[in-house]
Short mmCIF file of C-alpha atoms in Angstrom, two decimals:
data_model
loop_
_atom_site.label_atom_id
_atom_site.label_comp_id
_atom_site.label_asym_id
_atom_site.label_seq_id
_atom_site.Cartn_x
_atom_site.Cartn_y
_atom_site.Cartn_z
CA UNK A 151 -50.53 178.52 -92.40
CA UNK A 152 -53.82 176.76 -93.53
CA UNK A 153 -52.40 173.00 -95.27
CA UNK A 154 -53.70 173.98 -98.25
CA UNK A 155 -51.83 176.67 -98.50
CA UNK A 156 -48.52 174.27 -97.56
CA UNK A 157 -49.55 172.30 -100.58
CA UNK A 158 -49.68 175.44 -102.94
CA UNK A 159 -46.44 176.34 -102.15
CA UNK A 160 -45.08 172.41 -101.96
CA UNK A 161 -46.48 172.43 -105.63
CA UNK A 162 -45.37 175.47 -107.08
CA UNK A 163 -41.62 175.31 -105.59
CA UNK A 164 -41.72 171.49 -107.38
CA UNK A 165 -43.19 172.89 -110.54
CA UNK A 166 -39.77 175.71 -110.52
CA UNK A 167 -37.64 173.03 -109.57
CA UNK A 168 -38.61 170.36 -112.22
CA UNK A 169 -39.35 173.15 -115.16
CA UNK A 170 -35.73 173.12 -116.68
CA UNK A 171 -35.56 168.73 -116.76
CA UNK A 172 -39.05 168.88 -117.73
CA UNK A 173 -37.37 170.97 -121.08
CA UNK A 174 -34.43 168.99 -121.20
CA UNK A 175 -35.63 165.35 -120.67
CA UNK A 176 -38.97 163.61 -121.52
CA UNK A 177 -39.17 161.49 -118.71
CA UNK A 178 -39.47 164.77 -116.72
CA UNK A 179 -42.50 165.74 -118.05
CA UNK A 180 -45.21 164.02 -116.72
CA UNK A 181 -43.90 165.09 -113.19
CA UNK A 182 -44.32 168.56 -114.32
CA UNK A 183 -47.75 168.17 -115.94
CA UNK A 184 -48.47 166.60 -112.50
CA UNK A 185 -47.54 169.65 -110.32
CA UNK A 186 -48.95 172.29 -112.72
CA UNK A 187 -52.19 170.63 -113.23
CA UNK A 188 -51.98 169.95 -109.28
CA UNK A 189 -51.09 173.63 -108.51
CA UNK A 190 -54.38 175.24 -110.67
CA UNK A 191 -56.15 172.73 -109.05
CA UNK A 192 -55.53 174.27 -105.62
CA UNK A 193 -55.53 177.58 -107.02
CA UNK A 194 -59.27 176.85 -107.62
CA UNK A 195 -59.93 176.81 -103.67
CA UNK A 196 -59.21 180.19 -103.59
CA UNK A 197 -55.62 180.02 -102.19
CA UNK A 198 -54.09 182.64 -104.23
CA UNK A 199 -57.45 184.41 -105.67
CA UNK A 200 -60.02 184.56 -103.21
CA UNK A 201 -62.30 182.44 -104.46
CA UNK A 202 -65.31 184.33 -105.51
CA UNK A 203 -63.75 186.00 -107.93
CA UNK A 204 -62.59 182.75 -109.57
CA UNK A 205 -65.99 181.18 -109.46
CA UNK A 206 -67.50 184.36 -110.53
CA UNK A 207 -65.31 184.19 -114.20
CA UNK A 208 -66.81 180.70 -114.58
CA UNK A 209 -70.85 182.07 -113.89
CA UNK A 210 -70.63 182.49 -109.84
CA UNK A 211 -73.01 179.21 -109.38
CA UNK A 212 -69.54 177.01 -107.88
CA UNK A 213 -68.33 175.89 -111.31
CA UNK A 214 -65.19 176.18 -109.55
CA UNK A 215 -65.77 173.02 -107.69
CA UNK A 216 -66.08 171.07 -110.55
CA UNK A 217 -63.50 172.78 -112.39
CA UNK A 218 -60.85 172.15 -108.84
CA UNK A 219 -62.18 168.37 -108.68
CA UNK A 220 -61.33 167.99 -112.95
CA UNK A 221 -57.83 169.57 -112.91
CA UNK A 222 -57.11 167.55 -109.33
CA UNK A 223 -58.30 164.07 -110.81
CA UNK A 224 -55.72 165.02 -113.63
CA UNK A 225 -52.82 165.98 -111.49
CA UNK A 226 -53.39 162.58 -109.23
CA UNK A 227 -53.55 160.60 -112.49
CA UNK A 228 -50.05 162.49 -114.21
CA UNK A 229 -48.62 161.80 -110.65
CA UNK A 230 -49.16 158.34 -110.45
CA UNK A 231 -47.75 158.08 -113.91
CA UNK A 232 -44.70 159.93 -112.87
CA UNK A 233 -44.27 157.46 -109.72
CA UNK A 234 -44.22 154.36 -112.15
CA UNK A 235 -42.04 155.70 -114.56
CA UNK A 236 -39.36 157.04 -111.90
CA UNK A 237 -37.48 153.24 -111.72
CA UNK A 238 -37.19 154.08 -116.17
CA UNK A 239 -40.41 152.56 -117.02
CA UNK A 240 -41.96 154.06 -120.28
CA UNK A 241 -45.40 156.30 -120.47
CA UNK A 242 -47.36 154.42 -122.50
CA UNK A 243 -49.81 157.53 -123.97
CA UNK A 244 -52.65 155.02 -125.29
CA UNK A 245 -53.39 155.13 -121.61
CA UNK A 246 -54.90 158.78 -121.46
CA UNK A 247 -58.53 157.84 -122.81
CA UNK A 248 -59.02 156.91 -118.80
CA UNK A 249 -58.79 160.66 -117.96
CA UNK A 250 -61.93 162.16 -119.95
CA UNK A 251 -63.86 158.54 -118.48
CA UNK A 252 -63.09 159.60 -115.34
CA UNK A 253 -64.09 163.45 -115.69
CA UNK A 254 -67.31 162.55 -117.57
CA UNK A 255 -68.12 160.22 -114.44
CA UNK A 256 -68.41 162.94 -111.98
CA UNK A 257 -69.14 166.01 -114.05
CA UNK A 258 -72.34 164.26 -115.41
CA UNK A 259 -74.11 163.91 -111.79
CA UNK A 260 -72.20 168.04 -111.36
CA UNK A 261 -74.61 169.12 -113.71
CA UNK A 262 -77.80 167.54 -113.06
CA UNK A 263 -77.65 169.47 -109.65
CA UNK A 264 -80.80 171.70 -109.80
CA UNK A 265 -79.65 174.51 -107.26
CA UNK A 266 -75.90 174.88 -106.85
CA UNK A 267 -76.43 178.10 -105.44
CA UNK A 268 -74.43 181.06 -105.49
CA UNK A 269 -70.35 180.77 -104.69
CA UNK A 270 -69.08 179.26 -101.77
CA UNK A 271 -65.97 177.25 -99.90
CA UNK A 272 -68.96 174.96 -98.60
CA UNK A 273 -70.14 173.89 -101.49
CA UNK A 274 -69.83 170.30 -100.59
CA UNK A 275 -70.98 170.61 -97.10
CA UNK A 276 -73.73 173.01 -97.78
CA UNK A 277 -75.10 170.75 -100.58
CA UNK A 278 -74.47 167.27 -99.21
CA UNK A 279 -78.07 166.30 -98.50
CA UNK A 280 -78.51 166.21 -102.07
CA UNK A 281 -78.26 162.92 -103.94
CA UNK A 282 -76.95 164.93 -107.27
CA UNK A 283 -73.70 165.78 -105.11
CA UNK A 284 -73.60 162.76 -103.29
CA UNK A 285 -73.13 160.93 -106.72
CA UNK A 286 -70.94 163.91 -107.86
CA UNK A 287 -68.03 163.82 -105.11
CA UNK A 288 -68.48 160.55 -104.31
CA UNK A 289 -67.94 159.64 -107.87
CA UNK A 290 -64.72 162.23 -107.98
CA UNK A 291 -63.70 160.79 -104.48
CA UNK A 292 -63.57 156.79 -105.71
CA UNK A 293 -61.34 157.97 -109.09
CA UNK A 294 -58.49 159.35 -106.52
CA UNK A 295 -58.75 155.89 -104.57
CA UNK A 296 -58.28 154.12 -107.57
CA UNK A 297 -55.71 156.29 -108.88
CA UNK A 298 -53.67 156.18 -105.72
CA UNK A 299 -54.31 152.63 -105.30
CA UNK A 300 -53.15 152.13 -108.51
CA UNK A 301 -49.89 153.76 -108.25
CA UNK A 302 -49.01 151.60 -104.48
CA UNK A 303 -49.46 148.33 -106.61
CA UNK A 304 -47.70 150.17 -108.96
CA UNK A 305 -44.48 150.98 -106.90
CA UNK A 306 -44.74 147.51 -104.44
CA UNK A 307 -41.45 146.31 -103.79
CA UNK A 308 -39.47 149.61 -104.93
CA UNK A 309 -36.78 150.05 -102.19
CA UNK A 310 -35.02 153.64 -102.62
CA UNK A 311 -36.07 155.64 -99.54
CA UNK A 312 -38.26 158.97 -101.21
CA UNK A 313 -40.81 155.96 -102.22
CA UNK A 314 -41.63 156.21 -98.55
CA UNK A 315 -42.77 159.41 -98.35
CA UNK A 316 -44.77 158.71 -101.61
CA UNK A 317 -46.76 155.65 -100.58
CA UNK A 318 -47.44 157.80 -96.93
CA UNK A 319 -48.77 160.21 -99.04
CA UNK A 320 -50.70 157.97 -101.28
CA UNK A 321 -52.10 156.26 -98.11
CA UNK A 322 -53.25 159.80 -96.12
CA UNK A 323 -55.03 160.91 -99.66
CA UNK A 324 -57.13 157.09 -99.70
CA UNK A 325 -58.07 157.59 -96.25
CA UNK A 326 -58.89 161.04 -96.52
CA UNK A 327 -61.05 160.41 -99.26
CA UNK A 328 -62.75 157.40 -98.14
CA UNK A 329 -63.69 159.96 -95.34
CA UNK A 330 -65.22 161.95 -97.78
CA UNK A 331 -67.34 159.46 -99.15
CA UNK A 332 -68.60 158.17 -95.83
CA UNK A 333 -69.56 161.77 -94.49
CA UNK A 334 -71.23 162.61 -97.85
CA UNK A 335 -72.79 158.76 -97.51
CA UNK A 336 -74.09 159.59 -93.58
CA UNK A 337 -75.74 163.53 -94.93
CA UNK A 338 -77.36 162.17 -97.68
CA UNK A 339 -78.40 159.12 -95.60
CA UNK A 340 -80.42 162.42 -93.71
CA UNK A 341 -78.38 162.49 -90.69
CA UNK A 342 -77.70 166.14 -91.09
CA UNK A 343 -75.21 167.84 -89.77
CA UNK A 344 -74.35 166.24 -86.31
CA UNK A 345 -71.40 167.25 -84.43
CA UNK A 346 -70.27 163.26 -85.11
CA UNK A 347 -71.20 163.68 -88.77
CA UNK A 348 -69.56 167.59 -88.92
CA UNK A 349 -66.42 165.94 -86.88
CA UNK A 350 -65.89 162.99 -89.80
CA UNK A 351 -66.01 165.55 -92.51
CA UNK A 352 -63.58 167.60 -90.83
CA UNK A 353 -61.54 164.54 -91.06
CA UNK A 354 -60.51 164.72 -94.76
CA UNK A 355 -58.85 168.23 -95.03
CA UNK A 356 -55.19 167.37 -93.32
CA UNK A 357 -54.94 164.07 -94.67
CA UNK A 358 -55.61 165.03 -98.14
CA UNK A 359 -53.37 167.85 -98.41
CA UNK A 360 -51.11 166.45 -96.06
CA UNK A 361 -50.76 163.30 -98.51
CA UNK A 362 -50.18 165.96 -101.08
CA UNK A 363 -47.45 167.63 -99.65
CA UNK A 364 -45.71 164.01 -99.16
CA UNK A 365 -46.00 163.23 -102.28
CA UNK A 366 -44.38 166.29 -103.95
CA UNK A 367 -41.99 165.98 -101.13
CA UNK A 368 -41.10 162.68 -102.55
CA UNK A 369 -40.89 163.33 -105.79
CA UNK A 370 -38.60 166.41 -105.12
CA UNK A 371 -36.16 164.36 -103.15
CA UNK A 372 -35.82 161.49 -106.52
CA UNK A 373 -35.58 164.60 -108.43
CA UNK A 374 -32.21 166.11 -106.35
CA UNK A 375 -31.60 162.34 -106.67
CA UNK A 376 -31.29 162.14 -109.88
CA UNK A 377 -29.54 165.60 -109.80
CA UNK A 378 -26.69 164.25 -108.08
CA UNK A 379 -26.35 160.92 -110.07
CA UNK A 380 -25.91 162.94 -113.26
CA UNK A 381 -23.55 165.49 -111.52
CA UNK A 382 -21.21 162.42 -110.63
CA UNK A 383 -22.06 160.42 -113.96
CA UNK A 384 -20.67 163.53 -115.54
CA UNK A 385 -17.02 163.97 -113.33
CA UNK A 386 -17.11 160.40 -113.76
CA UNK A 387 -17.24 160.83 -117.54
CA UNK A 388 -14.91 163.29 -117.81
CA UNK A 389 -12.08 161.40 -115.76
CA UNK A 390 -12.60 158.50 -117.93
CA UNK A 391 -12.62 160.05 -121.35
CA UNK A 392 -9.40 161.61 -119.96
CA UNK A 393 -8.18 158.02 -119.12
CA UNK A 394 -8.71 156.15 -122.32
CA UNK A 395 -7.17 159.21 -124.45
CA UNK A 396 -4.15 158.96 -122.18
CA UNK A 397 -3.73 155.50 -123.04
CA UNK A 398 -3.99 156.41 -126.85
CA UNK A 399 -7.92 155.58 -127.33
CA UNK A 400 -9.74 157.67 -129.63
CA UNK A 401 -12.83 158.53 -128.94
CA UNK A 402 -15.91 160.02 -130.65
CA UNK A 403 -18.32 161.82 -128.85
CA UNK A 404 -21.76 160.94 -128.99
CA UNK A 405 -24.47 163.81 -129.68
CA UNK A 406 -27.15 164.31 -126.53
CA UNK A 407 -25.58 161.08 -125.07
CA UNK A 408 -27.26 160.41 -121.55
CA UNK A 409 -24.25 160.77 -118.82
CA UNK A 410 -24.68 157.40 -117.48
CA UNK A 411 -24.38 155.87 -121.06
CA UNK A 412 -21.52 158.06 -121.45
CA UNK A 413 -19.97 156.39 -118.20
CA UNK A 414 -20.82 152.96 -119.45
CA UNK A 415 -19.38 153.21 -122.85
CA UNK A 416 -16.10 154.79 -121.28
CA UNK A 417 -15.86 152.30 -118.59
CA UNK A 418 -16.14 149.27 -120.93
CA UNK A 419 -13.60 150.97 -123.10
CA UNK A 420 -11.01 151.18 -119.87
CA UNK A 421 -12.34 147.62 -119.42
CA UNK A 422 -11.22 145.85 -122.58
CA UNK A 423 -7.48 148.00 -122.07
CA UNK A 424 -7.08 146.66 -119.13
CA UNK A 425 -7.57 142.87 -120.13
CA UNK A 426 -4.18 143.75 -122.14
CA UNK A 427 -2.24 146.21 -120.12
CA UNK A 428 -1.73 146.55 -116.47
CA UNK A 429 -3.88 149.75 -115.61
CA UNK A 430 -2.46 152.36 -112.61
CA UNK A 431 -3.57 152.35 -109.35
CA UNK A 432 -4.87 155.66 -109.88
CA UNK A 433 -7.11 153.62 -113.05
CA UNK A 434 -8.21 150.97 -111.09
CA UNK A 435 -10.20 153.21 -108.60
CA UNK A 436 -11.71 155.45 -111.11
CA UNK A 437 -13.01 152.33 -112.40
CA UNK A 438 -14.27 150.54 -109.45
CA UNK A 439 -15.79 153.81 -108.73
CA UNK A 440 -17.38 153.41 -111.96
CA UNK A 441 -18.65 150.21 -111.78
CA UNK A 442 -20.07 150.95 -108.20
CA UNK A 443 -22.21 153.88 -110.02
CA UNK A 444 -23.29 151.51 -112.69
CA UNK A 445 -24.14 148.60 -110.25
CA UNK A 446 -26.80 150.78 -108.75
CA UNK A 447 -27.70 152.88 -112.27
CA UNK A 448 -28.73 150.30 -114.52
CA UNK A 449 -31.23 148.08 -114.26
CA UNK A 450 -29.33 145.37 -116.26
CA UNK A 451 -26.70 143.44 -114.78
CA UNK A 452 -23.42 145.69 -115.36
CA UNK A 453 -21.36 144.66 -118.27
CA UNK A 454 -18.02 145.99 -116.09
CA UNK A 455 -17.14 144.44 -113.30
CA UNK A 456 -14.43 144.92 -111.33
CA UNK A 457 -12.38 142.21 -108.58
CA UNK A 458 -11.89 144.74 -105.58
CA UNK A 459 -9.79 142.35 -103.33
CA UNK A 460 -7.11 141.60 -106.88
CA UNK A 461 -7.83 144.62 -108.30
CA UNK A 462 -8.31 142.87 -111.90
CA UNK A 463 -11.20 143.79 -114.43
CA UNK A 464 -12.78 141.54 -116.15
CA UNK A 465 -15.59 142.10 -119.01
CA UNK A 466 -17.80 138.75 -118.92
#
């Protein structure tokens, strides 16, 4: 199965997966803007529509190209976005005037070409000798190495494991594209098409969607993550809230309230009964399982905290 191909599929199963949180929650969304800008993007190659017949509803003169290379640039940039907001980090929105920069950067030299010729899947190759689409994918190649670059500084230091797969990923799709730019650098430089200059171009397809393909990867695995921390936030909730009213609390359910809120509130609330009563054994380890939760949920230090060798809570 061609890698592109692999990366359709990688994006559309992640844009299925992510569509119901993307409804739900906010902080879901850019992920999903990411894989559905990501998965026309591909769909511009010709994966699912062969690709004349796309190029030929934008003219038939490889529109296409540009059109792939646009919604791509977007996809990279919603997906970088998504990576620095995973740790809880807010979007900040002011930041999309970079996007129509960065298409006006490379569509400009797109359409100064004289002769794109008729439709093709070597566009790029075909046309490379030409300084207009030297400029052009050269140009469209440099935004994804900034984009990507931007996102590793972005997530330095960020230990849970799918980060892994995302920064392999973000790596492959650099290198691959810093490929690009040096074979499109040695045809326009007049080497022509050499096998040596043919066998660096032929360099960039693997990596590139390869990278892809990690990345989505990545993101799918924080998502089933995430999944299964609000599964267990949830039983957690519901063991404490059945806790506290059996120790006479009352308690008022909050509207929309996030589960590990919920868990917080209701383990603070067991907290401050046990600082006056003596709390079951059966009490104790729902709340030290709580607190364990918590300890790796929040990015604050955890109110709760529990003595596990005394058993004792305390609430500094």
């Amino acid at each position: 199965m061609p890698i592109e191909t692999v990366a359709f599929l990688a994006l559309l199963i992640l844009t299925l997966i992510r569509l119901p949180s993307a409804i739900r929650e906010p902080y879901s969304r850019l992920t999903w803007i990411a894989t559905i800008t990501g998965l026309a993007a591909i769909f511009m190659v010709g994966v699912a529509v062969p690709l004349a017949i796309v190029d030929g509803w934008l003219g038939g003169t490889n529109v296409a190209n540009l059109l792939q290379n646009i919604l791509a640039t977007a996809a990279f940039w919603f997906v970088m976005q998504a990576a620095l907001t995973l740790d809880g980090s807010r979007f900040n929105p002011r930041s999309l005037w970079e996007l129509p920069v960065m298409f006006l950067s490379f569509t400009i030299p797109f359409l100064l070409i004289a002769d794109r010729g008729s439709t093709t899947d070597g566009f790029i190759k075909e046309t490379a000798d030409h300084l207009g689409l030297w400029a052009y994918a050269s140009i469209y190649m440099g935004c994804v190495v900034l984009i990507m670059t931007r996102m590793l500084r972005g997530i330095r230091g960020r230990r849970p494991r799918p980060y892994i797969l995302i920064r392999i990923g973000a790596w492959a799709i650099i290198g691959a594209s810093l490929l690009e730019i040096v074979y499109l650098t040695l045809r326009v430089a007049g080497l022509g098409r050499t096998p040596t200059v043919e066998a660096v171009g032929n360099l960039f397809t693997i990596p590139f969607y390869g990278g892809i393909v990690l990345v989505c990867v990545g993101i799918i695995a924080f998502a089933i993550a995430r999944a299964g921390r609000r599964s267990m936030n949830a039983a957690l909730g519901r063991l404490l809230t059945t806790a506290n009213v059996g120790r006479g609390m009352l308690l008022t359910p909050i509207p929309d309230e996030d589960p590990i809120h919920e868990t917080y509130r209701l383990a603070v609330r067991l907290t401050d009964i046990a600082n006056s009563q003596e709390l079951t054994k059966r009490e104790r380890n729902l709340l030290r399982a709580a607190t364990a939760m918590l300890d790796r949920q929040m990015r604050a230090p955890a109110v709760v905290r529990m003595s596990s060798a005394a058993g004792r809570v305390t609430a500094p």
